[in-house]
């Protein structure tokens, strides 16, 4: 979508870091390029696979307006791409040994003030940057796919990361229109995927045990909890569920929640039969639409929801 709505709504401030590099331009990397370029950053791309660069540039041709597209340039050489960049968004494959090797190279090539952010979904920066001279400027900046549409970014320092790097990364992410959230220390799967796993665990258990079918479980989220969740998280919702706010709500219903939490379902097996059963359930919900049509509809509506939220923000 050229001249993206986010140009007007989200990025009223100038980026705090004007030149950035995206290293690895697959699904996540190319989406990051859009985030940075539409915010006005000079954005350098590097990927060892030239076909991935071509694919990313073709996609960006469609997505960015002329101004944003002019800020994007691909480099065949990593060192050249990093020269002058104040922030790097590493978005290479999710394998720990590869991440370590990429980071060793980034740390070697980038000037000491450059922040080295990683899109990793699972790894601890303390491990990726262990032993590197520049471990103090390495940090996880984990997006949700795709970051050009979904703004939250989980910011997670390693044990050696400078507090100043945490501050600068958060400021930079805010200045390009993202919503950084800070984690104080590493836990597997970070925040978003942990909460997603907790909900999926129960959703699958309810279907597996025959309490309800796939459509019923999805409808409860889609036409119930999910409508509020686009506006408030679980604590914000709890705060609006009683006249006296969250204190009254949890005082009155805390025991009921405890009883329920104590009997939640087991960890699912993910065996082929179970997956097939869930597949048949989602096929029925998909109807005649193609998966691509559904994804395009999802993207259209996420943009509209974000516009609505920007037009009528939380009254805080
Ligand atoms: P992808 O496979 O689409 O892209 C990875 C890219 O890295 C490829 O273009 C590949 O050519 C490139 N690459 C390979 N070796 C490299 C090297 N040595 N240096 C630089 N680049 C190299 O993967 P993706 O889905 O874009 O994931 C990238 C990162 O983002 C991973 O760490 C992943 O965990 C994280 N992430 C992914 C998602 C998601 O839903 N896909 C969501 C959040 C975070």
Short mmCIF file of C-alpha atoms and ligand atoms in Angstrom, two decimals:
data_model
loop_
_atom_site.label_atom_id
_atom_site.label_comp_id
_atom_site.label_asym_id
_atom_site.label_seq_id
_atom_site.Cartn_x
_atom_site.Cartn_y
_atom_site.Cartn_z
CA UNK A 1 0.00 0.00 0.00
CA UNK A 2 1.82 3.09 -1.24
CA UNK A 3 1.74 6.25 0.85
CA UNK A 4 0.89 4.07 3.79
CA UNK A 5 -1.60 5.36 6.36
CA UNK A 6 1.14 5.01 8.95
CA UNK A 7 3.15 7.78 7.28
CA UNK A 8 0.60 10.25 8.52
CA UNK A 9 -0.56 8.70 11.76
CA UNK A 10 2.27 6.99 13.50
CA UNK A 11 5.48 8.72 12.62
CA UNK A 12 5.09 12.34 13.44
CA UNK A 13 8.55 12.51 15.03
CA UNK A 14 11.81 12.18 13.15
CA UNK A 15 13.67 8.88 13.59
CA UNK A 16 16.23 9.22 16.39
CA UNK A 17 18.69 7.22 14.27
CA UNK A 18 18.83 8.36 10.63
CA UNK A 19 20.79 5.50 8.99
CA UNK A 20 19.99 1.84 9.64
CA UNK A 21 20.87 -1.55 8.17
CA UNK A 22 18.67 -4.63 7.89
CA UNK A 23 20.72 -7.82 7.78
CA UNK A 24 18.71 -10.74 6.40
CA UNK A 25 15.84 -9.67 4.13
CA UNK A 26 13.38 -12.57 4.36
CA UNK A 27 9.80 -12.32 5.65
CA UNK A 28 10.72 -10.26 8.72
CA UNK A 29 13.68 -8.32 7.35
CA UNK A 30 11.81 -6.87 4.38
CA UNK A 31 8.94 -5.84 6.63
CA UNK A 32 11.43 -4.04 8.92
CA UNK A 33 12.78 -2.22 5.86
CA UNK A 34 9.30 -0.87 5.28
CA UNK A 35 9.04 0.27 8.95
CA UNK A 36 12.33 2.17 8.80
CA UNK A 37 12.05 3.64 5.30
CA UNK A 38 8.50 4.93 5.70
CA UNK A 39 9.65 6.66 8.91
CA UNK A 40 12.38 8.44 6.93
CA UNK A 41 15.49 6.37 7.75
CA UNK A 42 18.13 5.75 5.10
CA UNK A 43 17.80 1.96 5.07
CA UNK A 44 20.53 -0.38 3.87
CA UNK A 45 19.80 -4.03 3.02
CA UNK A 46 22.17 -6.96 3.17
CA UNK A 47 21.46 -10.64 2.53
CA UNK A 48 23.94 -13.27 1.31
CA UNK A 49 21.22 -14.61 -0.99
CA UNK A 50 20.81 -12.18 -3.91
CA UNK A 51 17.43 -13.70 -4.78
CA UNK A 52 16.12 -12.69 -1.34
CA UNK A 53 17.27 -9.12 -1.91
CA UNK A 54 15.51 -9.04 -5.30
CA UNK A 55 12.33 -10.43 -3.77
CA UNK A 56 12.44 -7.86 -0.96
CA UNK A 57 13.03 -4.96 -3.37
CA UNK A 58 10.16 -6.05 -5.62
CA UNK A 59 7.86 -6.18 -2.61
CA UNK A 60 9.08 -2.77 -1.39
CA UNK A 61 8.41 -1.31 -4.87
CA UNK A 62 4.75 -2.13 -4.27
CA UNK A 63 4.61 -1.11 -0.62
CA UNK A 64 6.55 2.13 -0.31
CA UNK A 65 5.82 5.54 -1.78
CA UNK A 66 8.48 7.21 -3.95
CA UNK A 67 10.05 9.02 -1.01
CA UNK A 68 10.31 5.90 1.15
CA UNK A 69 11.56 3.76 -1.73
CA UNK A 70 14.33 6.27 -2.51
CA UNK A 71 15.71 5.73 1.00
CA UNK A 72 16.25 1.99 0.43
CA UNK A 73 19.44 0.58 -1.02
CA UNK A 74 20.84 -2.95 -1.19
CA UNK A 75 24.53 -3.71 -0.64
CA UNK A 76 26.32 -6.87 -1.79
CA UNK A 77 28.89 -6.34 0.96
CA UNK A 78 27.99 -6.44 4.67
CA UNK A 79 30.75 -4.09 5.78
CA UNK A 80 29.64 -1.49 3.25
CA UNK A 81 26.02 -1.81 4.36
CA UNK A 82 27.04 -1.20 7.98
CA UNK A 83 29.29 1.81 7.32
CA UNK A 84 27.59 4.81 8.93
CA UNK A 85 24.57 2.84 10.21
CA UNK A 86 23.57 3.74 13.78
CA UNK A 87 21.24 0.77 14.22
CA UNK A 88 21.26 -2.75 12.75
CA UNK A 89 18.21 -5.02 12.69
CA UNK A 90 19.58 -8.56 12.35
CA UNK A 91 16.90 -10.78 10.78
CA UNK A 92 18.79 -13.88 9.69
CA UNK A 93 17.72 -17.51 10.21
CA UNK A 94 16.64 -18.63 13.68
CA UNK A 95 19.57 -20.96 14.45
CA UNK A 96 21.72 -20.19 17.45
CA UNK A 97 25.07 -21.07 15.84
CA UNK A 98 24.24 -18.93 12.80
CA UNK A 99 23.08 -16.05 15.00
CA UNK A 100 26.37 -16.21 16.93
CA UNK A 101 28.37 -16.20 13.69
CA UNK A 102 26.38 -13.28 12.25
CA UNK A 103 26.80 -11.33 15.49
CA UNK A 104 30.54 -11.93 15.57
CA UNK A 105 30.72 -10.48 12.07
CA UNK A 106 28.43 -7.56 12.88
CA UNK A 107 30.39 -6.74 16.02
CA UNK A 108 33.59 -6.79 14.04
CA UNK A 109 32.31 -4.60 11.22
CA UNK A 110 30.08 -2.02 12.92
CA UNK A 111 31.49 1.06 14.68
CA UNK A 112 31.30 0.77 18.51
CA UNK A 113 28.34 3.16 18.88
CA UNK A 114 26.14 1.13 16.49
CA UNK A 115 23.33 -0.78 18.21
CA UNK A 116 23.01 -4.39 17.08
CA UNK A 117 19.34 -5.40 17.46
CA UNK A 118 18.12 -8.93 16.71
CA UNK A 119 14.70 -10.11 15.55
CA UNK A 120 15.24 -13.49 17.23
CA UNK A 121 12.02 -15.08 18.49
CA UNK A 122 13.61 -17.40 20.99
CA UNK A 123 17.26 -16.84 21.75
CA UNK A 124 18.82 -15.03 24.70
CA UNK A 125 21.14 -12.15 23.77
CA UNK A 126 23.38 -13.18 26.68
CA UNK A 127 24.09 -16.36 24.69
CA UNK A 128 24.22 -14.86 21.18
CA UNK A 129 26.70 -12.15 22.21
CA UNK A 130 28.68 -14.20 24.77
CA UNK A 131 32.37 -13.39 24.49
CA UNK A 132 31.97 -10.58 21.95
CA UNK A 133 33.93 -7.39 22.65
CA UNK A 134 30.83 -5.37 21.78
CA UNK A 135 28.29 -7.42 23.79
CA UNK A 136 27.29 -4.14 25.50
CA UNK A 137 25.61 -2.86 22.29
CA UNK A 138 23.73 -6.09 21.48
CA UNK A 139 20.00 -6.38 22.26
CA UNK A 140 16.93 -8.35 21.22
CA UNK A 141 14.24 -6.34 19.41
CA UNK A 142 11.67 -9.05 18.68
CA UNK A 143 8.86 -8.03 16.31
CA UNK A 144 5.51 -9.62 15.60
CA UNK A 145 4.99 -10.69 12.02
CA UNK A 146 4.70 -8.44 10.08
CA UNK A 147 6.23 -5.48 11.94
CA UNK A 148 5.04 -2.99 9.31
CA UNK A 149 1.49 -3.77 10.42
CA UNK A 150 1.82 -4.93 14.04
CA UNK A 151 3.69 -2.35 16.12
CA UNK A 152 4.70 -4.19 19.31
CA UNK A 153 8.42 -4.98 19.70
CA UNK A 154 9.79 -6.93 22.67
CA UNK A 155 13.01 -5.31 23.87
CA UNK A 156 15.24 -7.66 25.82
CA UNK A 157 18.79 -6.83 26.91
CA UNK A 158 21.43 -9.49 27.52
CA UNK A 159 23.42 -9.54 30.76
CA UNK A 160 26.12 -7.33 29.22
CA UNK A 161 23.84 -4.85 27.41
CA UNK A 162 24.36 -1.20 28.45
CA UNK A 163 21.29 0.48 29.97
CA UNK A 164 21.92 3.33 27.53
CA UNK A 165 21.54 0.91 24.60
CA UNK A 166 18.18 -0.21 26.03
CA UNK A 167 17.05 3.43 26.28
CA UNK A 168 18.25 4.32 22.78
CA UNK A 169 16.64 1.22 21.24
CA UNK A 170 13.29 2.01 22.87
CA UNK A 171 13.49 5.64 21.76
CA UNK A 172 14.39 4.63 18.23
CA UNK A 173 11.57 2.09 17.96
CA UNK A 174 9.07 4.67 19.21
CA UNK A 175 10.39 7.24 16.74
CA UNK A 176 9.73 4.88 13.79
CA UNK A 177 6.15 4.23 14.93
CA UNK A 178 6.60 0.90 16.78
CA UNK A 179 5.50 0.14 20.36
CA UNK A 180 8.47 -1.20 22.33
CA UNK A 181 7.87 -3.16 25.54
CA UNK A 182 10.73 -3.86 27.89
CA UNK A 183 11.50 -7.27 29.39
CA UNK A 184 13.69 -7.21 32.49
CA UNK A 185 15.16 -10.64 31.94
CA UNK A 186 15.01 -13.60 29.58
CA UNK A 187 12.28 -16.23 29.75
CA UNK A 188 11.73 -18.74 26.92
CA UNK A 189 9.31 -17.48 24.25
CA UNK A 190 9.36 -13.93 25.66
CA UNK A 191 6.02 -12.28 26.52
CA UNK A 192 3.81 -12.54 23.46
CA UNK A 193 4.50 -16.14 22.53
CA UNK A 194 4.21 -17.27 26.16
CA UNK A 195 0.74 -15.78 26.44
CA UNK A 196 -0.20 -17.11 23.01
CA UNK A 197 0.96 -20.58 24.09
CA UNK A 198 -1.06 -20.40 27.31
CA UNK A 199 -4.24 -19.62 25.38
CA UNK A 200 -3.58 -22.18 22.62
CA UNK A 201 -2.95 -24.84 25.26
CA UNK A 202 -6.43 -24.38 26.67
CA UNK A 203 -8.10 -23.85 23.26
CA UNK A 204 -6.71 -27.16 21.97
CA UNK A 205 -7.55 -28.94 25.18
CA UNK A 206 -11.19 -27.80 24.98
CA UNK A 207 -11.45 -29.17 21.41
CA UNK A 208 -9.52 -32.39 22.17
CA UNK A 209 -11.64 -33.24 25.15
CA UNK A 210 -14.82 -32.60 23.15
CA UNK A 211 -16.11 -29.68 25.25
CA UNK A 212 -16.60 -27.56 22.09
CA UNK A 213 -15.64 -27.54 18.42
CA UNK A 214 -13.01 -25.41 16.66
CA UNK A 215 -15.55 -22.84 15.44
CA UNK A 216 -17.03 -22.36 18.92
CA UNK A 217 -13.62 -21.83 20.52
CA UNK A 218 -12.59 -19.37 17.79
CA UNK A 219 -15.93 -17.53 17.98
CA UNK A 220 -15.45 -16.93 21.71
CA UNK A 221 -12.23 -15.07 20.94
CA UNK A 222 -13.27 -13.47 17.63
CA UNK A 223 -16.67 -12.19 18.79
CA UNK A 224 -15.85 -11.99 22.49
CA UNK A 225 -12.50 -11.55 24.17
CA UNK A 226 -10.73 -10.44 20.99
CA UNK A 227 -12.94 -7.38 20.48
CA UNK A 228 -11.81 -5.99 23.82
CA UNK A 229 -8.24 -7.17 23.39
CA UNK A 230 -7.69 -4.88 20.41
CA UNK A 231 -8.23 -2.03 22.91
CA UNK A 232 -6.94 -3.30 26.25
CA UNK A 233 -4.87 -6.16 27.60
CA UNK A 234 -5.99 -8.67 30.27
CA UNK A 235 -5.32 -6.26 33.13
CA UNK A 236 -6.96 -3.30 31.40
CA UNK A 237 -10.01 -5.49 30.69
CA UNK A 238 -10.15 -6.75 34.31
CA UNK A 239 -10.06 -3.12 35.42
CA UNK A 240 -13.24 -2.43 33.44
CA UNK A 241 -15.07 -5.58 34.54
CA UNK A 242 -16.30 -4.21 37.88
CA UNK A 243 -17.52 -0.76 38.90
CA UNK A 244 -14.68 -0.59 41.43
CA UNK A 245 -12.02 -1.60 38.89
CA UNK A 246 -9.46 -4.40 39.06
CA UNK A 247 -9.19 -4.41 42.87
CA UNK A 248 -12.88 -5.09 43.29
CA UNK A 249 -12.94 -7.51 40.35
CA UNK A 250 -10.13 -9.73 41.58
CA UNK A 251 -11.29 -9.52 45.20
CA UNK A 252 -14.72 -10.77 44.16
CA UNK A 253 -13.66 -13.28 41.51
CA UNK A 254 -10.12 -14.23 42.53
CA UNK A 255 -11.20 -17.52 44.07
CA UNK A 256 -13.29 -18.43 41.00
CA UNK A 257 -10.26 -17.76 38.77
CA UNK A 258 -8.01 -19.82 41.07
CA UNK A 259 -10.40 -22.77 40.94
CA UNK A 260 -10.57 -22.52 37.16
CA UNK A 261 -6.79 -22.10 36.72
CA UNK A 262 -6.20 -25.19 38.83
CA UNK A 263 -8.25 -27.37 36.49
CA UNK A 264 -7.11 -26.06 33.09
CA UNK A 265 -6.34 -28.70 30.48
CA UNK A 266 -3.06 -30.59 29.93
CA UNK A 267 -0.35 -29.81 27.37
CA UNK A 268 -1.64 -31.05 23.99
CA UNK A 269 0.07 -33.85 22.08
CA UNK A 270 0.24 -32.15 18.66
CA UNK A 271 -0.03 -35.63 17.15
CA UNK A 272 -1.15 -35.95 13.49
CA UNK A 273 -4.74 -36.90 14.41
CA UNK A 274 -5.12 -33.84 16.60
CA UNK A 275 -3.64 -31.54 13.96
CA UNK A 276 -5.94 -33.03 11.31
CA UNK A 277 -8.96 -32.47 13.53
CA UNK A 278 -8.01 -28.82 14.00
CA UNK A 279 -7.36 -28.58 10.23
CA UNK A 280 -10.87 -29.85 9.44
CA UNK A 281 -12.29 -27.33 11.89
CA UNK A 282 -10.45 -24.41 10.31
CA UNK A 283 -11.30 -25.65 6.76
CA UNK A 284 -14.97 -25.40 7.70
CA UNK A 285 -14.47 -21.82 8.92
CA UNK A 286 -12.49 -20.86 5.80
CA UNK A 287 -15.43 -21.72 3.52
CA UNK A 288 -14.88 -20.78 -0.13
CA UNK A 289 -12.23 -18.13 0.57
CA UNK A 290 -8.58 -18.75 -0.20
CA UNK A 291 -6.04 -18.42 2.57
CA UNK A 292 -4.55 -15.49 0.65
CA UNK A 293 -7.92 -13.70 0.55
CA UNK A 294 -8.26 -14.18 4.30
CA UNK A 295 -4.74 -12.82 4.92
CA UNK A 296 -5.43 -9.77 2.74
CA UNK A 297 -8.71 -9.15 4.59
CA UNK A 298 -6.88 -9.50 7.90
CA UNK A 299 -4.28 -6.92 6.84
CA UNK A 300 -6.96 -4.48 5.61
CA UNK A 301 -8.84 -4.69 8.88
CA UNK A 302 -5.74 -4.40 11.06
CA UNK A 303 -4.93 -1.14 9.25
CA UNK A 304 -8.50 0.10 9.83
CA UNK A 305 -8.44 -0.88 13.51
CA UNK A 306 -5.13 0.94 13.98
CA UNK A 307 -6.55 4.01 12.27
CA UNK A 308 -9.59 3.93 14.54
CA UNK A 309 -7.40 3.63 17.61
CA UNK A 310 -5.29 6.57 16.45
CA UNK A 311 -8.40 8.68 15.77
CA UNK A 312 -10.02 7.85 19.12
CA UNK A 313 -7.17 7.01 21.50
CA UNK A 314 -7.42 5.56 25.01
CA UNK A 315 -8.61 8.36 27.29
CA UNK A 316 -5.67 8.07 29.70
P1 LIG B 1 13.46 -16.05 6.53
O1 LIG B 1 13.96 -17.43 6.34
O2 LIG B 1 12.28 -15.57 5.75
O3 LIG B 1 14.66 -15.01 6.28
C1 LIG B 1 15.96 -15.20 6.74
C2 LIG B 1 16.91 -14.49 5.81
O4 LIG B 1 18.22 -14.56 6.35
C3 LIG B 1 16.98 -15.09 4.41
O5 LIG B 1 16.71 -14.08 3.45
C4 LIG B 1 18.39 -15.62 4.30
O6 LIG B 1 18.93 -15.53 2.99
C5 LIG B 1 19.12 -14.70 5.26
N1 LIG B 1 20.41 -15.20 5.72
C6 LIG B 1 20.90 -16.48 5.68
N2 LIG B 1 22.16 -16.50 6.18
C7 LIG B 1 22.48 -15.23 6.55
C8 LIG B 1 23.63 -14.61 7.07
N3 LIG B 1 24.72 -15.31 7.36
N4 LIG B 1 23.61 -13.26 7.29
C9 LIG B 1 22.52 -12.54 7.02
N5 LIG B 1 21.38 -13.07 6.50
C10 LIG B 1 21.35 -14.40 6.27
O7 LIG B 1 13.19 -15.92 8.11
P2 LIG B 1 12.23 -14.88 8.86
O8 LIG B 1 10.92 -15.52 9.11
O9 LIG B 1 12.32 -13.58 8.18
O10 LIG B 1 12.98 -14.81 10.30
C11 LIG B 1 14.08 -13.96 10.51
C12 LIG B 1 14.23 -13.73 12.00
O11 LIG B 1 13.05 -13.09 12.50
C13 LIG B 1 14.42 -15.02 12.81
O12 LIG B 1 15.30 -14.79 13.86
C14 LIG B 1 13.00 -15.27 13.33
O13 LIG B 1 12.97 -16.02 14.52
C15 LIG B 1 12.53 -13.85 13.57
N6 LIG B 1 11.08 -13.70 13.61
C16 LIG B 1 10.29 -14.33 12.68
C17 LIG B 1 8.91 -14.17 12.74
C18 LIG B 1 8.01 -14.83 11.72
O14 LIG B 1 6.81 -14.98 12.01
N7 LIG B 1 8.52 -15.20 10.56
C19 LIG B 1 8.33 -13.35 13.74
C20 LIG B 1 9.17 -12.69 14.64
C21 LIG B 1 10.55 -12.87 14.58
#
